[in-house]
Amino acid sequence: MFTTLRWTPIHEETLLMRARKTAIFTTIGCAAALGLTGPVAAAEAVPTISAPASRTGFGPITITGTAPAGATVELYESAYIFNDFYPSPDFVNGDFVTATANSSGSYTLTRLLDSGFRFYVKANGIESARISVALGIIPTMTMNATNGTVDISVGADPAQPGLDVHIQRGDTGGWTDVAGGVTSDPSAVFTTTLTGQGTGTRTYRAVIDADRDNNLLAGQTTAVSLNVGGGSGGGTGGGISPTPTPTPTPTPTPTPTAPAPKTGDVLFSKIVYNSPGTDTGSNTSLNAEYVQLTNKTKATINLKGWTVRDAAGHVYTITADQRVGAGKTLYVHTGKGTNGRPNSGHRYWNRTGYVWNNGGDTAYLRTGSGKSIDSCKWAAGTGTTSC
């Protein structure tokens, strides 16, 4: 004799619910058996972070959020393309960017944005969610026309090389691409010459495509109309300016030759020879080891060809144009990265090991011709020296 067995499916959610209830009952029973009847300690609050989805052009953004009252809130950042977070350096005061949550648990931070970036904060060792902020490109265009030939120069804000540029002419029925290229390295400028533009008034604009790798948003100039034939004329267009009236081409002023740099013109203003935390050898840790060079003169100095070296003979050479304005600073990080990120004041040695000795070392700065400009010597200490 056979007995028919009826199978009734039990949903996975029911099984999980039973498992949770069993775990709860078991925990309560154990707590009661042990006489632990007090309340369970509340979990540490997870900090929050909020920022605008984007801003247009280089400049600051305000980051806000919540954290436990009185907690120190540390900002971490990464260029959008790398997704490699590190403590946000405080380029004005040194050290890293932090804030203190007020009595209501709110905090506010300010950060300059020169490309798309990713951020999170940490409070009491607990990390917030990660966010990203895009940056809108503001192109600017300058044009000069003579007898059917138009010279065009397009700049970009932020000043990023490698951005795709289109020069468009307004024709019947819309806009037509008449030239294109990319912004140059390191000046982030695209130049071109249009020939055979005829006579009379023509209208042009510049468009810069979005750069998804760096989370940069597309931008375009206002339309610029100018007489392309029968003489000379000029005009400019900006990303947020109204269409300008044509203006005559100014006569360029000769640029005086800059004097040769001398000892003390650029100084080691700060060296972090022992990056914060344990020396893990990670790229983040390597980049937290850096030298800071400051131009002490009242003129811009191009450091192309200059070298930074340690007592053991490790040498970093600045191989491309690197202009440092009066009173401005250049950071040379030990680890890997892209020169000019997060802004033009940063360069990377691209090493996989530390350079500067924690127990004592000497840093040397020389021009491309080998002239000594500055040196900084230290013994074992706090990990940072101001020379």
CSV table of N, CA and C in Angstrom, one decimal, residues 78-84 115-118 211-215 338 341:
chain,number,residue,atom,x,y,z
A,78,SER,N,39.5,61.1,-4.4
A,78,SER,CA,40.2,60.5,-5.5
A,78,SER,C,39.8,61.2,-6.8
A,79,ALA,N,40.8,61.4,-7.7
A,79,ALA,CA,40.4,61.8,-9.1
A,79,ALA,C,39.5,60.8,-9.6
A,80,TYR,N,38.5,61.2,-10.3
A,80,TYR,CA,37.4,60.3,-10.8
A,80,TYR,C,38.0,59.1,-11.6
A,81,ILE,N,39.0,59.4,-12.4
A,81,ILE,CA,39.5,58.4,-13.3
A,81,ILE,C,40.3,57.3,-12.5
A,82,PHE,N,40.8,57.6,-11.3
A,82,PHE,CA,41.7,56.6,-10.6
A,82,PHE,C,40.9,55.7,-9.6
A,83,ASN,N,39.9,56.3,-9.0
A,83,ASN,CA,39.2,55.6,-7.9
A,83,ASN,C,40.1,55.0,-6.9
A,84,ASP,N,41.2,55.8,-6.5
A,84,ASP,CA,42.2,55.4,-5.6
A,84,ASP,C,42.2,56.5,-4.5
A,115,SER,N,38.6,68.9,-11.7
A,115,SER,CA,38.3,67.8,-12.5
A,115,SER,C,37.1,67.1,-11.8
A,116,GLY,N,36.6,66.0,-12.5
A,116,GLY,CA,35.6,65.2,-11.7
A,116,GLY,C,36.3,64.5,-10.6
A,117,PHE,N,35.7,64.4,-9.4
A,117,PHE,CA,36.3,63.8,-8.3
A,117,PHE,C,35.3,62.9,-7.5
A,118,ARG,N,35.9,62.0,-6.8
A,118,ARG,CA,35.1,61.1,-5.9
A,118,ARG,C,35.5,61.5,-4.4
A,211,ASP,N,34.4,64.6,-21.2
A,211,ASP,CA,35.5,63.6,-21.0
A,211,ASP,C,34.9,62.7,-19.9
A,212,ARG,N,34.4,61.6,-20.3
A,212,ARG,CA,33.7,60.7,-19.3
A,212,ARG,C,34.7,60.1,-18.4
A,213,ASP,N,36.0,59.8,-18.8
A,213,ASP,CA,37.0,59.2,-17.9
A,213,ASP,C,37.3,60.1,-16.7
A,214,ASN,N,37.2,61.4,-16.9
A,214,ASN,CA,37.5,62.4,-15.8
A,214,ASN,C,36.2,63.1,-15.3
A,215,ASN,N,35.0,62.6,-15.8
A,215,ASN,CA,33.7,63.1,-15.3
A,215,ASN,C,33.7,64.6,-15.6
A,338,THR,N,49.1,60.9,-12.2
A,338,THR,CA,49.2,61.7,-13.5
A,338,THR,C,49.6,63.1,-13.2
A,341,ARG,N,47.4,66.4,-11.8
A,341,ARG,CA,46.2,66.0,-11.1
A,341,ARG,C,46.5,65.9,-9.6
